[in-house]
Short mmCIF file of C-alpha atoms in Angstrom, two decimals:
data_model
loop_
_atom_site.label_atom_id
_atom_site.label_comp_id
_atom_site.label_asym_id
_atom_site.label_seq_id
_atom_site.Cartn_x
_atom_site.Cartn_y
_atom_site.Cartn_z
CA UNK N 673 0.00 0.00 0.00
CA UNK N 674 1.63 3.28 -1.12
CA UNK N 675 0.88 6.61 -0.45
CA UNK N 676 1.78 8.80 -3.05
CA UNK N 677 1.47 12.65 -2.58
CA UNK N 678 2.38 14.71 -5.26
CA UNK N 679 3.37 17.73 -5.61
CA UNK N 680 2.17 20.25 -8.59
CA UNK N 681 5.31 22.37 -9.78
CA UNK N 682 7.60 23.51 -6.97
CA UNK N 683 6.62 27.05 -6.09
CA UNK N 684 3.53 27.02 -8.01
CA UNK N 685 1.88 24.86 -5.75
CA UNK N 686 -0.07 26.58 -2.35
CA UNK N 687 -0.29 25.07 0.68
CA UNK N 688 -3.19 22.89 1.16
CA UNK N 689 -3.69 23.00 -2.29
CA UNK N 690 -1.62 19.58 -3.45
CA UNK N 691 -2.66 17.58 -5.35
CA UNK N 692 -3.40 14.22 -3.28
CA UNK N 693 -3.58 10.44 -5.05
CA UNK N 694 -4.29 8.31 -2.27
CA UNK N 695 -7.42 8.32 -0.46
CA UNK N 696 -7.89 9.32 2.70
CA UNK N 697 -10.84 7.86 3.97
CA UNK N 698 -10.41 4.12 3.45
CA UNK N 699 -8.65 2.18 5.51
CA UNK N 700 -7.29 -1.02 4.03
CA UNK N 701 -5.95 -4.40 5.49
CA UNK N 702 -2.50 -4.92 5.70
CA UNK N 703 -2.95 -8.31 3.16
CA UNK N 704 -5.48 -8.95 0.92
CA UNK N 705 -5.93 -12.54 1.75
CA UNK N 706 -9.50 -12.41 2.95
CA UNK N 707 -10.75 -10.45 0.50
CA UNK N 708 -9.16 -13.23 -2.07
CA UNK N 709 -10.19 -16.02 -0.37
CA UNK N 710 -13.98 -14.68 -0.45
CA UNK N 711 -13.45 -14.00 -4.62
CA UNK N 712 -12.09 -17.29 -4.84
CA UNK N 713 -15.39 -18.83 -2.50
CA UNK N 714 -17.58 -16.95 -5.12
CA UNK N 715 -15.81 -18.78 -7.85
CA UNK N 716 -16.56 -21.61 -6.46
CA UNK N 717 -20.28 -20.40 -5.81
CA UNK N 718 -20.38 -20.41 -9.75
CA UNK N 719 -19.40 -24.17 -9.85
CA UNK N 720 -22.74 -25.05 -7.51
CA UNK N 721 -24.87 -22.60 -9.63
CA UNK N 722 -23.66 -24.77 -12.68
CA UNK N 723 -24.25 -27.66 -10.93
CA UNK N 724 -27.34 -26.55 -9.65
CA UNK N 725 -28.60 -25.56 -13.31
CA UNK N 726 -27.75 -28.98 -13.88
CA UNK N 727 -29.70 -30.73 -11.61
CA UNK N 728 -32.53 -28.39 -12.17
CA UNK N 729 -32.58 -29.45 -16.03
CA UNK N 730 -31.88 -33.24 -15.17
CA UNK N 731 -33.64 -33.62 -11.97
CA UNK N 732 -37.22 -34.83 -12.98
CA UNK N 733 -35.46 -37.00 -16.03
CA UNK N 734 -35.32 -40.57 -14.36
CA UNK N 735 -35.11 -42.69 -17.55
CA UNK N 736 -37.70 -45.24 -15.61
CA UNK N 737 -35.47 -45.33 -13.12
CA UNK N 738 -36.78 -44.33 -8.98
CA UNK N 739 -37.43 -41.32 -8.89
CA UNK N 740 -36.77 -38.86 -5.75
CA UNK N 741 -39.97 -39.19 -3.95
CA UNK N 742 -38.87 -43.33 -3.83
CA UNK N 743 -35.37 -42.73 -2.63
CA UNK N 744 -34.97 -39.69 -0.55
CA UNK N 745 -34.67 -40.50 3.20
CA UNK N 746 -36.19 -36.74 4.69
CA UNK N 747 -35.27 -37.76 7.88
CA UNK N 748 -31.80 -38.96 7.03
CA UNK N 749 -31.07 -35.86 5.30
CA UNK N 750 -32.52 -34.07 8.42
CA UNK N 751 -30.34 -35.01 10.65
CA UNK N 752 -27.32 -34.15 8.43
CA UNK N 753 -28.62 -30.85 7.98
CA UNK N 754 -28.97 -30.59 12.18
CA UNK N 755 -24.79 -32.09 12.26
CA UNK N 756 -23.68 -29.02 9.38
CA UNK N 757 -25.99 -26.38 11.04
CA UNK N 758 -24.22 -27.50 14.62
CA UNK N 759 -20.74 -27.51 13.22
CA UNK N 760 -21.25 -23.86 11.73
CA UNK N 761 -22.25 -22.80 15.45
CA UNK N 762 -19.68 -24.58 17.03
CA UNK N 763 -16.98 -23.33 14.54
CA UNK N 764 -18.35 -19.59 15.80
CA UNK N 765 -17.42 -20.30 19.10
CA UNK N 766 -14.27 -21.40 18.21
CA UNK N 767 -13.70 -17.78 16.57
CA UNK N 768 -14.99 -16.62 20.08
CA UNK N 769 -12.64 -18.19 22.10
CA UNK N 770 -10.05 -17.05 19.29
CA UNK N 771 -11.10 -13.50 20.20
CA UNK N 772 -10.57 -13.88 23.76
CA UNK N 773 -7.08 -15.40 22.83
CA UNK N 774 -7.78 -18.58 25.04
CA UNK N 775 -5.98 -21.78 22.48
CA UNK N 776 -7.04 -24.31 24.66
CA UNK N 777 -10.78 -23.46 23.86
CA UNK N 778 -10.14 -22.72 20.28
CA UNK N 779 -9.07 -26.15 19.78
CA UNK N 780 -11.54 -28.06 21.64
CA UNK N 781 -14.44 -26.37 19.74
CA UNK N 782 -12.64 -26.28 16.42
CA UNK N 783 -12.05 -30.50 17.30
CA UNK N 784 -16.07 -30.86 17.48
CA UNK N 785 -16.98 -29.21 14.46
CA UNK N 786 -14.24 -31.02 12.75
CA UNK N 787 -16.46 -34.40 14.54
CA UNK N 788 -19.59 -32.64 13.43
CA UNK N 789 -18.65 -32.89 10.06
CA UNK N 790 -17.13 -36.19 9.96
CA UNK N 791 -20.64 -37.41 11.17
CA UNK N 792 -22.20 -35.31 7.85
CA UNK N 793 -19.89 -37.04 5.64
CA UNK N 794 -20.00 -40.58 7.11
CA UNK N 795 -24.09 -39.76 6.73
CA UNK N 796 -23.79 -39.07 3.32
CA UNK N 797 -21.25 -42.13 2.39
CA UNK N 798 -24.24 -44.25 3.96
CA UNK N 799 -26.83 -42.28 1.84
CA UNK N 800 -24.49 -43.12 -1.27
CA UNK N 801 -23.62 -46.52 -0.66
CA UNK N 802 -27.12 -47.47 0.06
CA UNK N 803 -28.41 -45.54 -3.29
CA UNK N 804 -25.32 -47.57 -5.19
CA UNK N 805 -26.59 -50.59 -3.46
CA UNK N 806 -30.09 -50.15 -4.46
CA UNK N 807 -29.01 -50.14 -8.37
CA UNK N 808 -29.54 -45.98 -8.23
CA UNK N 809 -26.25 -45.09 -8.88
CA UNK N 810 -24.52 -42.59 -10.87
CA UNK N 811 -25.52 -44.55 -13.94
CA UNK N 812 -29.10 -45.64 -13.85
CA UNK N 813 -30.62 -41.90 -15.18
CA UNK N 814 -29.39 -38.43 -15.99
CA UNK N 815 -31.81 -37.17 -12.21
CA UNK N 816 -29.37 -39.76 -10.25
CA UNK N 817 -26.28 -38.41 -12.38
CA UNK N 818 -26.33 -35.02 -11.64
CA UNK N 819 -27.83 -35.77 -8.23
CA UNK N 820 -24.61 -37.75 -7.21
CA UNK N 821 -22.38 -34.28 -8.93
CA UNK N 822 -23.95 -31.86 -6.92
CA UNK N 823 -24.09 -33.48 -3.70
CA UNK N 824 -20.42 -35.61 -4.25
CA UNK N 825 -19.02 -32.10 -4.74
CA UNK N 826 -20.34 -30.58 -1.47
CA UNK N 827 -19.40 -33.47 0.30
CA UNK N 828 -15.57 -33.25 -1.54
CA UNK N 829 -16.05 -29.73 0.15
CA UNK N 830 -16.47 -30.53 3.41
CA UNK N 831 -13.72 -33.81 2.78
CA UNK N 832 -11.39 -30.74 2.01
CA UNK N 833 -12.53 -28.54 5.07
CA UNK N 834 -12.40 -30.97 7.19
CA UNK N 835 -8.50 -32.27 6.01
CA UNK N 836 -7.77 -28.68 6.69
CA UNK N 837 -9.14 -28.24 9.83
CA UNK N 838 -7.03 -31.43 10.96
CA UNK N 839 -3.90 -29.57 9.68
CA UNK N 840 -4.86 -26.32 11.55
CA UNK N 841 -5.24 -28.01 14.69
CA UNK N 842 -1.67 -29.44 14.37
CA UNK N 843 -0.87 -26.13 13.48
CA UNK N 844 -2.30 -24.20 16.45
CA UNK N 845 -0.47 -26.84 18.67
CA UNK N 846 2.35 -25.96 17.25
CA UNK N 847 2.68 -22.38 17.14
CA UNK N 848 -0.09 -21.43 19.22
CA UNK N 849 -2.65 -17.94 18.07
CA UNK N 850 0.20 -15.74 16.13
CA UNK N 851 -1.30 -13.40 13.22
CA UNK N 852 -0.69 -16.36 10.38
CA UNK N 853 -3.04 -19.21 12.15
CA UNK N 854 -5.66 -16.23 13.05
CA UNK N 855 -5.81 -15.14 9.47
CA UNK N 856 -6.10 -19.25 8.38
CA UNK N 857 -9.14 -19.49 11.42
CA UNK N 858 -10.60 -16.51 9.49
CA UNK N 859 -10.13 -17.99 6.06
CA UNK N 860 -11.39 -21.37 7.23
CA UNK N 861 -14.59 -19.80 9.03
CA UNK N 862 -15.68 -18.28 5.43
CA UNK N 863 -14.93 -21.90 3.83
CA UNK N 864 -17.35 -23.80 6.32
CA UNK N 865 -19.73 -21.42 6.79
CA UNK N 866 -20.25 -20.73 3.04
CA UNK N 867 -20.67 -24.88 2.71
CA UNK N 868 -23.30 -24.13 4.92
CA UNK N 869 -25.34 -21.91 2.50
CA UNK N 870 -24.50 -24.37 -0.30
CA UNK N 871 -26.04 -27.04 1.83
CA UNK N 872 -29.07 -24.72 2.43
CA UNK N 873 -29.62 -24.76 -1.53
CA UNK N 874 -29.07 -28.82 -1.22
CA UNK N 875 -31.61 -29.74 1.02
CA UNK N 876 -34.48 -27.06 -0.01
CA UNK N 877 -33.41 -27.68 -4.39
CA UNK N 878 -32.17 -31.54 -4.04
CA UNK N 879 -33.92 -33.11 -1.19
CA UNK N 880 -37.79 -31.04 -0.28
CA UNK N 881 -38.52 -30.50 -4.11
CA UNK N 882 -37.41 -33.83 -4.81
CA UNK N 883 -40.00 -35.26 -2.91
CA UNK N 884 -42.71 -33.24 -3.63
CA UNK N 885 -45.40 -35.29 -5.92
CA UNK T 77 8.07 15.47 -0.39
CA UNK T 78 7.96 16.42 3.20
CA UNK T 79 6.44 14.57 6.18
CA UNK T 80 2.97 16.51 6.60
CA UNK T 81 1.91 15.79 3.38
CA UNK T 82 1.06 12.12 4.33
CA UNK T 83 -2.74 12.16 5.57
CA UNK T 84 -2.84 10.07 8.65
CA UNK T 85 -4.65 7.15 8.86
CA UNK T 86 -7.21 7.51 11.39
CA UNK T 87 -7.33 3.95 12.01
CA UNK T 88 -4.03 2.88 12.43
CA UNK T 89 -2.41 -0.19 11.62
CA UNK T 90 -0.90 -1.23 15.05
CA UNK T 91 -3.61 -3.97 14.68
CA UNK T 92 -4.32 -6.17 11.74
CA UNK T 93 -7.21 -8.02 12.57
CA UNK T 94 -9.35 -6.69 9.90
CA UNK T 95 -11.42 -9.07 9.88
CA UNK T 96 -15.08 -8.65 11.85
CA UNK T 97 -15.71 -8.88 15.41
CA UNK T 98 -18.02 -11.68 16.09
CA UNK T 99 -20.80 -11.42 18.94
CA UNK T 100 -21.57 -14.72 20.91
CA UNK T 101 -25.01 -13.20 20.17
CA UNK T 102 -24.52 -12.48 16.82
CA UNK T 103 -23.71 -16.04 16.41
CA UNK T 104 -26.68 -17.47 18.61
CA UNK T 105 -29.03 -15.45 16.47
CA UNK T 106 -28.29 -16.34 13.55
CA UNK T 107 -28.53 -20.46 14.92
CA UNK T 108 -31.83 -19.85 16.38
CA UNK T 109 -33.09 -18.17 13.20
CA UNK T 110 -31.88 -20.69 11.25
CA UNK T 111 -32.58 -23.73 13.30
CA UNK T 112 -36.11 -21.93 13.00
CA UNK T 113 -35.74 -21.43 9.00
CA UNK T 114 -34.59 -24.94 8.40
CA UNK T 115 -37.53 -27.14 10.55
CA UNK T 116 -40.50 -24.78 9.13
CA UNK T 117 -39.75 -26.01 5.29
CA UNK T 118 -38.84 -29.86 6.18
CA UNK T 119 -42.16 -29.44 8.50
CA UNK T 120 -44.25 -28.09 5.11
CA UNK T 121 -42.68 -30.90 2.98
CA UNK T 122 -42.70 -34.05 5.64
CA UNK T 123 -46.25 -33.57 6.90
CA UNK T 124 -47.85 -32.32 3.63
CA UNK T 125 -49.49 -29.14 4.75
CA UNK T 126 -49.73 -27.64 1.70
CA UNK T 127 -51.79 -29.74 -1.21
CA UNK T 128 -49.97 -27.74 -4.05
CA UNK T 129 -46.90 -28.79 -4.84
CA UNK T 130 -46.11 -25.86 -7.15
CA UNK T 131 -47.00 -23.86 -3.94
CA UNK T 132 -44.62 -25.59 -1.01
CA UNK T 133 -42.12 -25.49 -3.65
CA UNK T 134 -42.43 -21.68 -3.65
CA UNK T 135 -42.37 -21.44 -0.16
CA UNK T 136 -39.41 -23.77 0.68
CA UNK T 137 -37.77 -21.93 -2.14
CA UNK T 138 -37.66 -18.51 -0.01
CA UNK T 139 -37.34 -19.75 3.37
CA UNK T 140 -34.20 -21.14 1.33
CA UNK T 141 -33.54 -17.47 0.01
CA UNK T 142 -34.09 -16.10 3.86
CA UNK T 143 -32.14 -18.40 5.46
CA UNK T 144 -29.36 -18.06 2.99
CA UNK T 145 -29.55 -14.08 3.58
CA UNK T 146 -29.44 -14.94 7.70
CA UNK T 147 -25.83 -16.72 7.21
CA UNK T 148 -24.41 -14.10 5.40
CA UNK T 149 -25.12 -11.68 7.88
CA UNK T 150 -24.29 -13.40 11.66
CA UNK T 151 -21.88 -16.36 10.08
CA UNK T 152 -20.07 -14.69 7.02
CA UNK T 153 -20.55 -11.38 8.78
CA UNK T 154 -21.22 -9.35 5.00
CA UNK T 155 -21.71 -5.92 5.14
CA UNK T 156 -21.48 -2.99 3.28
CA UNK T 157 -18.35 -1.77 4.65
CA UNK T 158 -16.06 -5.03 5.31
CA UNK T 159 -12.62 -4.78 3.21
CA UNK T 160 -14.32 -0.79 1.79
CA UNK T 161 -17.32 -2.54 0.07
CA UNK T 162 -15.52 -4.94 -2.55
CA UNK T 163 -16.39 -8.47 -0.49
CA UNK T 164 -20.14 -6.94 -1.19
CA UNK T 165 -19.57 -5.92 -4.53
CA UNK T 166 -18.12 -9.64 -5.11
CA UNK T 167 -21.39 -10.69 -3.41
CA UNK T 168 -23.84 -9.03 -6.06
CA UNK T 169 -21.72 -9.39 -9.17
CA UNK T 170 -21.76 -13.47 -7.70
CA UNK T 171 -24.97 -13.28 -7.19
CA UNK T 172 -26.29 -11.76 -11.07
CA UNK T 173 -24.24 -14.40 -12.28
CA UNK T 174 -25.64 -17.35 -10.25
CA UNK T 175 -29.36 -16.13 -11.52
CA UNK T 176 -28.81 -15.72 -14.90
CA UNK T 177 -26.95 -19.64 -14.97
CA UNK T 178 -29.64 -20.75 -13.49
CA UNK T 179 -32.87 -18.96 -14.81
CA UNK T 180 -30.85 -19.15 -18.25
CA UNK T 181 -30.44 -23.02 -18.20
CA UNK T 182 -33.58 -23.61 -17.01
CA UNK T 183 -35.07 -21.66 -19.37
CA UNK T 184 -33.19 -22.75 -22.07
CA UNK T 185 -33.53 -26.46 -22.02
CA UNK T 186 -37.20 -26.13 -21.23
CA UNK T 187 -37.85 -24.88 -24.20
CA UNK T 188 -35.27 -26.96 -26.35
CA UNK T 189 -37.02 -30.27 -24.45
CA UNK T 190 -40.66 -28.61 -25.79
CA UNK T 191 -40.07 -27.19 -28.77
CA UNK T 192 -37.04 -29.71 -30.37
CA UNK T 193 -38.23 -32.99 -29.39
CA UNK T 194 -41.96 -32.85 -28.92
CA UNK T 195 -42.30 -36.56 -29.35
CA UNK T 196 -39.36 -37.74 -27.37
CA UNK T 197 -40.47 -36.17 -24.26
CA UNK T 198 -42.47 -38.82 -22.55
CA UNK T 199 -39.34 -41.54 -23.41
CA UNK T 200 -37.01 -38.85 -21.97
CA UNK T 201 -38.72 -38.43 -18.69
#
């Protein structure tokens, strides 16, 4: 960040009237990592509206294959939603406690959402085996294809969140709250809880409308 | 170029956390709404309380949209003033795009399915 004042020809120039080409009002982080991170979450928001668009076009095309309303499990996929919606309040407290500076706490609740979600995916790896098992895989009709895209990516997501959550934690051990591991706690917060809206457009697109008649 | 023509910063930088300062409210509010937000539309669709399917879709749909707009604001903590506006001006320009892929594609292919292959449509579906 540079602040460059410049001067209009020496002598010509009166006080207080320099030209000034920086701004004075805004005030602007020392990095631009969040910032990035959140334009590189709204790339990736692109990828689910794709995805999305996809399903919406494919989803009532089941080939004479089961359709939604035969293999949804509502109750299943309610629970999940209760484990993600926990783990995005649990993750907040861990910012809390980050706040307040106390590691020990930061840990522990970053350690349950981390469980939190390993319960969503080993939910969903159920849900998928059991569709696989039930000849509705990937294969049997374009609805199941771009069913399996849209909800296998959001659960590579949360595979990937939760891989880097494990690393943070080793992390945090290590070196404890300093500036770098705040900044990756930040980072990570906007990953999980944007997973979280994705998974809000899951269960209402995919799952509700799926089932209704 | 002499020292007092640098405008001071009235913020400072001494510290760097520029990220937003998150409530323990803040964050139960936004669980309770959502919690709230979340049972209400798997309530509508589990029980059946509305016959009209065209209608429960419409109103999971924006219990979707509110819910959506109730993480952004206590988890994701968007405003209009967070890193001087541009994560919100991400936000929108995101958000355009996101509606016309998915108004456009579903608009699209609807009328490709009608219009190009009138007869195939019953085998296709």
């Amino acid at each position: 960040m540079s602040e460059i004042t410049h001067d209009t020809l020496a002598g010509s120039a009166e006080d207080g009237q320099r030209l000034q080409f920086h701004e004075t009002t805004e005030h602007h982080p020392e990095t631009g990592t969040l910032l990035g991170f959140w334009i590189y979450l709204m790339s990736d928001c692109l990828i689910f509206a794709s995805l999305f668009a996809t399903y919406g076009v494919l989803g009532r095309a089941y080939a004479h294959g089961p359709t939604g309303q035969e293999l949804f499990d509502l109750p299943l996929v309610a629970m999940n939603t209760t484990l993600l919606l926990l783990s995005s309040i649990t993750y907040g407290f861990a910012m809390l406690r980050m706040q307040m500076g106390k590691l020990g706490g930061v840990m522990v609740w970053l350690a349950i959402t981390g469980l939190l979600g390993a319960g969503f995916l080993g939910l969903e790896l159920y849900e998928f085996h059991h569709l696989i098992t039930e000849d509705a895989g990937p294969g049997r009709s374009a609805f199941l294809s771009s069913f399996f895209a849209l909800v296998g990516t959001h659960g590579l997501h949360v595979l990937f969140g939760i891989v880097w959550l494990v690393t943070l934690l080793f992390q945090l051990k290590k070196h404890g709250l300093i500036a770098e591991n705040r900044r990756r706690l930040f980072c990570l917060s906007m990953f999980w809880h944007f997973l979280d809206v994705v998974w809000i457009g899951v269960f209402t697109f995919v799952y509700l409308m799926g089932v209704l008649p | 170029m002499s020292q007092s023509d640098h405008a001071h910063d009235p913020h400072g930088h001494d510290h760097h956390d520029d990220a937003p300062h998150s409530t323990f409210k803040g964050y139960m509010t936004g669980f309770v709404l959502s919690v709230i937000l979340t049972a209400i539309p798997f309530w509508l669709v589990m029980a059946g309380v509305i016959q009209d399917s065209g209608m429960t879709a419409l109103v999971i749909l924006g219990f979707a949209a509110v819910q959506i707009v109730v993480h952004m604001i206590y988890f994701l903590h968007m405003n209009f003033h967070s890193e001087g506006g541009w994560n919100m001006l991400a936000l929108i320009f995101t958000a355009v795009i996101v509606f016309i892929a998915l108004a456009g594609s579903l608009w699209v292919m609807y009328h490709l399915n009608v219009n190009m292959m009138p007869g195939l449509m019953k085998e296709y579906l």
